[in-house]
Amino acid sequence: MVELPLEITEEDTFKSLFTKFGAYALDKQENLSTIIGDMEGDFNIEEGLLSFGDDYNFHVQILGYLSIESGDFSWAWDNEELGLDDALIVESKQVKEIGEKYNIPSFITPMFNTDLEGAHFLSMVVISMFDDDAYYPAQIGDYMFFVTIKSDQIPKDDSIERFQVVFDSFQRDYDVNGKKAFEGYVALKGYPVNVHENDDFQIAKIGNDRFMVGYTKRGNINLIKVLKPDD
């Protein structure tokens, strides 16, 4: 058994980063959903505080904001107009540094046009890269602020059932290479993986269970199977 490495390289594009990091982000968002349900967050931008009722108050980092009217996304590291507190944009500045190091255009362009889905994709990659616990889109007027959360109040689910649901959804619903998505997800979760010598299937060890994935020659998924000790 070996743990597959997960690195950002100079060959990476935003799409390849999304393939590597996206499933882990979906997992984190599921964790957040278990405690907030359908509640809408109240965001205090001056204090960087995101609240859900009286029970959940999260100190957040501001990644950026999307104009609902124009579709322009602006990174928080370029925020002269808003004058955001430097303590709230530390992570956003780190995104820029990664973009400069690995030449990721969407990380180093101060403002660009995208849609709500595109802003979600950006946030998904970021929370997985920095191992945040979740992100949340908080609306203030015409702007949707994307913020990241680190909090022990957000539970984690390391069951094989969660892994199966998230991975199957990710590889079906998004335009990603299934093999690379699986390798990224298991690496970020820290699960050891057995790679078959012909590289046409892999088996991840999740607790006492096993999660088997088979591939076509192009790396698409053609088999998903859960193996339990009693089967």
PDB file of C-alpha atoms in Angstrom:
ATOM      1  CA  MET A   1       0.000   0.000   0.000  1.00  0.00           C
ATOM      2  CA  VAL A   2       1.239   3.499  -0.857  1.00  0.00           C
ATOM      3  CA  GLU A   3      -0.199   6.961  -0.409  1.00  0.00           C
ATOM      4  CA  LEU A   4      -0.543   8.695  -3.736  1.00  0.00           C
ATOM      5  CA  PRO A   5       1.174  12.108  -3.780  1.00  0.00           C
ATOM      6  CA  LEU A   6      -0.773  15.232  -4.632  1.00  0.00           C
ATOM      7  CA  GLU A   7       1.194  18.173  -5.900  1.00  0.00           C
ATOM      8  CA  ILE A   8       0.664  21.339  -7.888  1.00  0.00           C
ATOM      9  CA  THR A   9       3.014  21.459 -10.856  1.00  0.00           C
ATOM     10  CA  GLU A  10       3.885  23.954 -13.563  1.00  0.00           C
ATOM     11  CA  GLU A  11       1.919  21.794 -16.002  1.00  0.00           C
ATOM     12  CA  ASP A  12      -1.304  22.277 -14.060  1.00  0.00           C
ATOM     13  CA  THR A  13      -4.168  24.325 -15.453  1.00  0.00           C
ATOM     14  CA  PHE A  14      -7.171  25.431 -13.456  1.00  0.00           C
ATOM     15  CA  LYS A  15      -9.125  22.521 -14.925  1.00  0.00           C
ATOM     16  CA  SER A  16      -6.541  19.990 -13.745  1.00  0.00           C
ATOM     17  CA  LEU A  17      -6.511  21.610 -10.304  1.00  0.00           C
ATOM     18  CA  PHE A  18     -10.276  21.310 -10.150  1.00  0.00           C
ATOM     19  CA  THR A  19     -10.005  17.641 -11.115  1.00  0.00           C
ATOM     20  CA  LYS A  20      -7.497  17.007  -8.313  1.00  0.00           C
ATOM     21  CA  PHE A  21      -9.133  19.082  -5.584  1.00  0.00           C
ATOM     22  CA  GLY A  22     -12.843  19.200  -6.423  1.00  0.00           C
ATOM     23  CA  ALA A  23     -14.135  15.998  -4.827  1.00  0.00           C
ATOM     24  CA  TYR A  24     -12.478  16.834  -1.504  1.00  0.00           C
ATOM     25  CA  ALA A  25     -14.258  20.199  -1.572  1.00  0.00           C
ATOM     26  CA  LEU A  26     -17.624  18.542  -2.171  1.00  0.00           C
ATOM     27  CA  ASP A  27     -16.923  16.348   0.847  1.00  0.00           C
ATOM     28  CA  LYS A  28     -16.252  19.440   2.968  1.00  0.00           C
ATOM     29  CA  GLN A  29     -19.423  21.144   1.767  1.00  0.00           C
ATOM     30  CA  GLU A  30     -21.423  18.094   2.749  1.00  0.00           C
ATOM     31  CA  ASN A  31     -19.965  18.438   6.236  1.00  0.00           C
ATOM     32  CA  LEU A  32     -21.103  22.059   6.432  1.00  0.00           C
ATOM     33  CA  SER A  33     -24.578  21.168   5.185  1.00  0.00           C
ATOM     34  CA  THR A  34     -25.085  18.695   8.014  1.00  0.00           C
ATOM     35  CA  ILE A  35     -25.068  21.529  10.568  1.00  0.00           C
ATOM     36  CA  ILE A  36     -26.540  24.517   8.711  1.00  0.00           C
ATOM     37  CA  GLY A  37     -29.122  22.771   6.537  1.00  0.00           C
ATOM     38  CA  ASP A  38     -31.160  25.409   4.689  1.00  0.00           C
ATOM     39  CA  MET A  39     -30.188  28.275   6.997  1.00  0.00           C
ATOM     40  CA  GLU A  40     -28.879  31.425   5.315  1.00  0.00           C
ATOM     41  CA  GLY A  41     -25.716  32.961   6.698  1.00  0.00           C
ATOM     42  CA  ASP A  42     -25.512  36.513   7.999  1.00  0.00           C
ATOM     43  CA  PHE A  43     -22.149  38.013   6.966  1.00  0.00           C
ATOM     44  CA  ASN A  44     -20.557  40.934   8.823  1.00  0.00           C
ATOM     45  CA  ILE A  45     -17.900  42.067   6.374  1.00  0.00           C
ATOM     46  CA  GLU A  46     -16.198  44.478   8.769  1.00  0.00           C
ATOM     47  CA  GLU A  47     -15.611  41.784  11.405  1.00  0.00           C
ATOM     48  CA  GLY A  48     -15.262  38.903   8.970  1.00  0.00           C
ATOM     49  CA  LEU A  49     -17.929  37.019  10.897  1.00  0.00           C
ATOM     50  CA  LEU A  50     -20.364  34.583   9.280  1.00  0.00           C
ATOM     51  CA  SER A  51     -23.288  33.553  11.486  1.00  0.00           C
ATOM     52  CA  PHE A  52     -26.018  30.943  11.185  1.00  0.00           C
ATOM     53  CA  GLY A  53     -28.517  31.699  13.924  1.00  0.00           C
ATOM     54  CA  ASP A  54     -27.156  31.765  17.465  1.00  0.00           C
ATOM     55  CA  ASP A  55     -25.324  28.454  17.331  1.00  0.00           C
ATOM     56  CA  TYR A  56     -22.735  28.892  14.602  1.00  0.00           C
ATOM     57  CA  ASN A  57     -20.434  31.892  14.316  1.00  0.00           C
ATOM     58  CA  PHE A  58     -17.451  31.496  12.025  1.00  0.00           C
ATOM     59  CA  HIS A  59     -14.491  33.826  11.584  1.00  0.00           C
ATOM     60  CA  VAL A  60     -13.756  33.681   7.870  1.00  0.00           C
ATOM     61  CA  GLN A  61     -11.307  34.621   5.157  1.00  0.00           C
ATOM     62  CA  ILE A  62     -12.617  36.547   2.163  1.00  0.00           C
ATOM     63  CA  LEU A  63     -11.522  35.068  -1.155  1.00  0.00           C
ATOM     64  CA  GLY A  64     -13.333  37.406  -3.523  1.00  0.00           C
ATOM     65  CA  TYR A  65     -16.701  38.659  -4.653  1.00  0.00           C
ATOM     66  CA  LEU A  66     -18.920  38.232  -7.696  1.00  0.00           C
ATOM     67  CA  SER A  67     -21.101  40.976  -9.119  1.00  0.00           C
ATOM     68  CA  ILE A  68     -24.446  39.340  -9.766  1.00  0.00           C
ATOM     69  CA  GLU A  69     -25.338  42.050 -12.288  1.00  0.00           C
ATOM     70  CA  SER A  70     -22.161  42.139 -14.385  1.00  0.00           C
ATOM     71  CA  GLY A  71     -20.754  38.661 -13.732  1.00  0.00           C
ATOM     72  CA  ASP A  72     -17.360  40.114 -12.811  1.00  0.00           C
ATOM     73  CA  PHE A  73     -15.394  38.229 -10.154  1.00  0.00           C
ATOM     74  CA  SER A  74     -12.816  40.216  -8.165  1.00  0.00           C
ATOM     75  CA  TRP A  75     -10.184  38.690  -5.913  1.00  0.00           C
ATOM     76  CA  ALA A  76     -10.049  40.113  -2.414  1.00  0.00           C
ATOM     77  CA  TRP A  77      -6.297  40.654  -2.724  1.00  0.00           C
ATOM     78  CA  ASP A  78      -7.141  43.498  -5.113  1.00  0.00           C
ATOM     79  CA  ASN A  79      -9.598  45.358  -2.905  1.00  0.00           C
ATOM     80  CA  GLU A  80      -8.727  49.057  -2.849  1.00  0.00           C
ATOM     81  CA  GLU A  81     -12.354  50.017  -3.486  1.00  0.00           C
ATOM     82  CA  LEU A  82     -13.643  48.022  -0.491  1.00  0.00           C
ATOM     83  CA  GLY A  83     -10.710  48.585   1.846  1.00  0.00           C
ATOM     84  CA  LEU A  84     -10.892  45.118   3.378  1.00  0.00           C
ATOM     85  CA  ASP A  85      -8.895  44.451   6.530  1.00  0.00           C
ATOM     86  CA  ASP A  86      -5.597  42.744   5.672  1.00  0.00           C
ATOM     87  CA  ALA A  87      -6.308  40.063   8.266  1.00  0.00           C
ATOM     88  CA  LEU A  88      -9.328  38.946   6.227  1.00  0.00           C
ATOM     89  CA  ILE A  89      -7.499  38.494   2.912  1.00  0.00           C
ATOM     90  CA  VAL A  90      -4.443  36.487   3.945  1.00  0.00           C
ATOM     91  CA  GLU A  91      -5.682  33.400   2.114  1.00  0.00           C
ATOM     92  CA  SER A  92      -6.646  35.368  -0.981  1.00  0.00           C
ATOM     93  CA  LYS A  93      -3.086  36.735  -1.157  1.00  0.00           C
ATOM     94  CA  GLN A  94      -1.746  33.199  -0.854  1.00  0.00           C
ATOM     95  CA  VAL A  95      -3.892  32.194  -3.840  1.00  0.00           C
ATOM     96  CA  LYS A  96      -2.208  34.952  -5.849  1.00  0.00           C
ATOM     97  CA  GLU A  97       1.231  33.690  -4.796  1.00  0.00           C
ATOM     98  CA  ILE A  98       0.368  30.175  -5.987  1.00  0.00           C
ATOM     99  CA  GLY A  99      -0.933  31.616  -9.247  1.00  0.00           C
ATOM    100  CA  GLU A 100       2.295  33.503  -9.813  1.00  0.00           C
ATOM    101  CA  LYS A 101       4.452  30.484  -8.973  1.00  0.00           C
ATOM    102  CA  TYR A 102       2.597  28.056 -11.222  1.00  0.00           C
ATOM    103  CA  ASN A 103       1.218  30.478 -13.820  1.00  0.00           C
ATOM    104  CA  ILE A 104      -2.484  29.947 -13.112  1.00  0.00           C
ATOM    105  CA  PRO A 105      -4.153  32.912 -14.907  1.00  0.00           C
ATOM    106  CA  SER A 106      -7.406  32.822 -12.952  1.00  0.00           C
ATOM    107  CA  PHE A 107      -5.463  33.178  -9.680  1.00  0.00           C
ATOM    108  CA  ILE A 108      -3.503  36.259 -10.737  1.00  0.00           C
ATOM    109  CA  THR A 109      -6.087  38.205 -12.765  1.00  0.00           C
ATOM    110  CA  PRO A 110      -7.589  40.829 -10.403  1.00  0.00           C
ATOM    111  CA  MET A 111     -11.024  40.802 -12.077  1.00  0.00           C
ATOM    112  CA  PHE A 112     -12.527  38.613 -14.775  1.00  0.00           C
ATOM    113  CA  ASN A 113     -15.945  37.658 -16.057  1.00  0.00           C
ATOM    114  CA  THR A 114     -17.461  34.384 -14.922  1.00  0.00           C
ATOM    115  CA  ASP A 115     -20.742  33.009 -13.612  1.00  0.00           C
ATOM    116  CA  LEU A 116     -21.864  31.780 -10.209  1.00  0.00           C
ATOM    117  CA  GLU A 117     -20.771  28.240 -11.013  1.00  0.00           C
ATOM    118  CA  GLY A 118     -17.306  29.473 -11.965  1.00  0.00           C
ATOM    119  CA  ALA A 119     -16.955  31.310  -8.649  1.00  0.00           C
ATOM    120  CA  HIS A 120     -17.985  28.136  -6.836  1.00  0.00           C
ATOM    121  CA  PHE A 121     -15.316  26.184  -8.737  1.00  0.00           C
ATOM    122  CA  LEU A 122     -12.647  28.687  -7.657  1.00  0.00           C
ATOM    123  CA  SER A 123     -13.713  28.372  -4.026  1.00  0.00           C
ATOM    124  CA  MET A 124     -13.736  24.579  -4.206  1.00  0.00           C
ATOM    125  CA  VAL A 125     -10.140  24.460  -5.380  1.00  0.00           C
ATOM    126  CA  VAL A 126      -8.991  26.942  -2.744  1.00  0.00           C
ATOM    127  CA  ILE A 127     -10.529  25.236   0.299  1.00  0.00           C
ATOM    128  CA  SER A 128      -8.988  21.936  -0.725  1.00  0.00           C
ATOM    129  CA  MET A 129      -5.556  23.456  -1.373  1.00  0.00           C
ATOM    130  CA  PHE A 130      -5.499  25.075   2.070  1.00  0.00           C
ATOM    131  CA  ASP A 131      -7.486  22.335   3.802  1.00  0.00           C
ATOM    132  CA  ASP A 132     -10.161  24.732   5.013  1.00  0.00           C
ATOM    133  CA  ASP A 133     -13.307  23.174   6.428  1.00  0.00           C
ATOM    134  CA  ALA A 134     -15.775  24.769   3.990  1.00  0.00           C
ATOM    135  CA  TYR A 135     -16.665  27.845   1.971  1.00  0.00           C
ATOM    136  CA  TYR A 136     -19.847  29.871   1.770  1.00  0.00           C
ATOM    137  CA  PRO A 137     -21.291  32.401  -0.718  1.00  0.00           C
ATOM    138  CA  ALA A 138     -22.714  35.292   1.317  1.00  0.00           C
ATOM    139  CA  GLN A 139     -24.808  37.858  -0.523  1.00  0.00           C
ATOM    140  CA  ILE A 140     -24.562  41.557   0.284  1.00  0.00           C
ATOM    141  CA  GLY A 141     -26.617  43.650  -2.106  1.00  0.00           C
ATOM    142  CA  ASP A 142     -25.571  42.925  -5.693  1.00  0.00           C
ATOM    143  CA  TYR A 143     -22.433  41.088  -4.576  1.00  0.00           C
ATOM    144  CA  MET A 144     -21.827  37.489  -3.610  1.00  0.00           C
ATOM    145  CA  PHE A 145     -18.864  37.237  -1.262  1.00  0.00           C
ATOM    146  CA  PHE A 146     -17.071  33.894  -1.244  1.00  0.00           C
ATOM    147  CA  VAL A 147     -15.569  33.202   2.172  1.00  0.00           C
ATOM    148  CA  THR A 148     -13.667  30.250   3.603  1.00  0.00           C
ATOM    149  CA  ILE A 149     -14.157  28.697   7.024  1.00  0.00           C
ATOM    150  CA  LYS A 150     -11.906  26.868   9.463  1.00  0.00           C
ATOM    151  CA  SER A 151     -13.823  25.574  12.475  1.00  0.00           C
ATOM    152  CA  ASP A 152     -13.937  22.597  14.803  1.00  0.00           C
ATOM    153  CA  GLN A 153     -17.718  23.018  14.844  1.00  0.00           C
ATOM    154  CA  ILE A 154     -17.935  21.474  11.378  1.00  0.00           C
ATOM    155  CA  PRO A 155     -17.950  17.665  11.732  1.00  0.00           C
ATOM    156  CA  LYS A 156     -16.023  15.315   9.470  1.00  0.00           C
ATOM    157  CA  ASP A 157     -17.308  12.093   7.944  1.00  0.00           C
ATOM    158  CA  ASP A 158     -14.621   9.565   6.999  1.00  0.00           C
ATOM    159  CA  SER A 159     -16.995   6.714   6.232  1.00  0.00           C
ATOM    160  CA  ILE A 160     -16.752   4.737   3.028  1.00  0.00           C
ATOM    161  CA  GLU A 161     -20.405   5.607   2.374  1.00  0.00           C
ATOM    162  CA  ARG A 162     -19.573   9.329   2.284  1.00  0.00           C
ATOM    163  CA  PHE A 163     -16.594   8.675   0.030  1.00  0.00           C
ATOM    164  CA  GLN A 164     -18.717   6.670  -2.391  1.00  0.00           C
ATOM    165  CA  VAL A 165     -21.494   9.254  -2.641  1.00  0.00           C
ATOM    166  CA  VAL A 166     -19.121  12.186  -3.095  1.00  0.00           C
ATOM    167  CA  PHE A 167     -16.810  10.518  -5.591  1.00  0.00           C
ATOM    168  CA  ASP A 168     -19.615   9.071  -7.696  1.00  0.00           C
ATOM    169  CA  SER A 169     -21.334  12.457  -7.821  1.00  0.00           C
ATOM    170  CA  PHE A 170     -18.138  14.329  -8.670  1.00  0.00           C
ATOM    171  CA  GLN A 171     -17.023  12.084 -11.521  1.00  0.00           C
ATOM    172  CA  ARG A 172     -20.536  11.961 -13.000  1.00  0.00           C
ATOM    173  CA  ASP A 173     -21.605  15.586 -12.647  1.00  0.00           C
ATOM    174  CA  TYR A 174     -18.391  17.377 -13.602  1.00  0.00           C
ATOM    175  CA  ASP A 175     -16.152  17.310 -16.658  1.00  0.00           C
ATOM    176  CA  VAL A 176     -13.170  15.611 -15.030  1.00  0.00           C
ATOM    177  CA  ASN A 177     -10.881  12.658 -15.642  1.00  0.00           C
ATOM    178  CA  GLY A 178     -12.146   9.980 -13.277  1.00  0.00           C
ATOM    179  CA  LYS A 179      -8.762   8.416 -12.552  1.00  0.00           C
ATOM    180  CA  LYS A 180      -7.098  11.724 -11.690  1.00  0.00           C
ATOM    181  CA  ALA A 181     -10.119  12.759  -9.618  1.00  0.00           C
ATOM    182  CA  PHE A 182      -9.943   9.534  -7.609  1.00  0.00           C
ATOM    183  CA  GLU A 183      -6.206   9.868  -7.026  1.00  0.00           C
ATOM    184  CA  GLY A 184      -6.647  13.445  -5.859  1.00  0.00           C
ATOM    185  CA  TYR A 185      -9.507  12.633  -3.502  1.00  0.00           C
ATOM    186  CA  VAL A 186      -7.809   9.664  -1.814  1.00  0.00           C
ATOM    187  CA  ALA A 187      -4.534  11.586  -1.472  1.00  0.00           C
ATOM    188  CA  LEU A 188      -6.263  14.509   0.237  1.00  0.00           C
ATOM    189  CA  LYS A 189      -8.206  12.179   2.530  1.00  0.00           C
ATOM    190  CA  GLY A 190      -4.975  10.349   3.369  1.00  0.00           C
ATOM    191  CA  TYR A 191      -6.199   6.921   2.290  1.00  0.00           C
ATOM    192  CA  PRO A 192      -3.573   4.373   1.173  1.00  0.00           C
ATOM    193  CA  VAL A 193      -4.079   2.986  -2.320  1.00  0.00           C
ATOM    194  CA  ASN A 194      -3.107  -0.267  -4.019  1.00  0.00           C
ATOM    195  CA  VAL A 195      -2.402   0.315  -7.732  1.00  0.00           C
ATOM    196  CA  HIS A 196      -2.882  -2.732  -9.996  1.00  0.00           C
ATOM    197  CA  GLU A 197       0.156  -3.505 -12.128  1.00  0.00           C
ATOM    198  CA  ASN A 198      -1.752  -2.937 -15.374  1.00  0.00           C
ATOM    199  CA  ASP A 199      -3.079   0.352 -13.955  1.00  0.00           C
ATOM    200  CA  ASP A 200      -6.668  -0.472 -14.897  1.00  0.00           C
ATOM    201  CA  PHE A 201      -7.998  -0.421 -11.361  1.00  0.00           C
ATOM    202  CA  GLN A 202      -7.097   0.932  -7.926  1.00  0.00           C
ATOM    203  CA  ILE A 203      -8.239   0.016  -4.433  1.00  0.00           C
ATOM    204  CA  ALA A 204      -8.322   2.509  -1.561  1.00  0.00           C
ATOM    205  CA  LYS A 205      -8.275   1.344   2.065  1.00  0.00           C
ATOM    206  CA  ILE A 206     -10.905   3.241   4.083  1.00  0.00           C
ATOM    207  CA  GLY A 207     -10.954   1.986   7.640  1.00  0.00           C
ATOM    208  CA  ASN A 208     -11.607  -1.743   7.459  1.00  0.00           C
ATOM    209  CA  ASP A 209     -13.274  -1.437   4.077  1.00  0.00           C
ATOM    210  CA  ARG A 210     -11.988  -1.191   0.517  1.00  0.00           C
ATOM    211  CA  PHE A 211     -13.127   1.061  -2.325  1.00  0.00           C
ATOM    212  CA  MET A 212     -12.367  -0.288  -5.807  1.00  0.00           C
ATOM    213  CA  VAL A 213     -12.369   1.823  -8.969  1.00  0.00           C
ATOM    214  CA  GLY A 214     -11.842   0.492 -12.493  1.00  0.00           C
ATOM    215  CA  TYR A 215     -10.801   2.545 -15.513  1.00  0.00           C
ATOM    216  CA  THR A 216     -10.956   2.622 -19.277  1.00  0.00           C
ATOM    217  CA  LYS A 217      -7.733   3.297 -21.201  1.00  0.00           C
ATOM    218  CA  ARG A 218      -8.612   7.000 -21.171  1.00  0.00           C
ATOM    219  CA  GLY A 219      -8.986   7.076 -17.417  1.00  0.00           C
ATOM    220  CA  ASN A 220     -12.760   7.155 -17.344  1.00  0.00           C
ATOM    221  CA  ILE A 221     -14.606   5.211 -14.644  1.00  0.00           C
ATOM    222  CA  ASN A 222     -16.140   1.883 -15.636  1.00  0.00           C
ATOM    223  CA  LEU A 223     -16.410   0.262 -12.209  1.00  0.00           C
ATOM    224  CA  ILE A 224     -17.076   1.383  -8.657  1.00  0.00           C
ATOM    225  CA  LYS A 225     -17.344  -1.266  -5.962  1.00  0.00           C
ATOM    226  CA  VAL A 226     -17.330  -1.237  -2.169  1.00  0.00           C
ATOM    227  CA  LEU A 227     -15.653  -4.210  -0.549  1.00  0.00           C
ATOM    228  CA  LYS A 228     -16.429  -4.964   3.103  1.00  0.00           C
ATOM    229  CA  PRO A 229     -14.806  -7.657   5.275  1.00  0.00           C
ATOM    230  CA  ASP A 230     -18.095  -9.555   5.655  1.00  0.00           C
ATOM    231  CA  ASP A 231     -18.845  -9.633   1.896  1.00  0.00           C
TER     232      ASP A 231
END
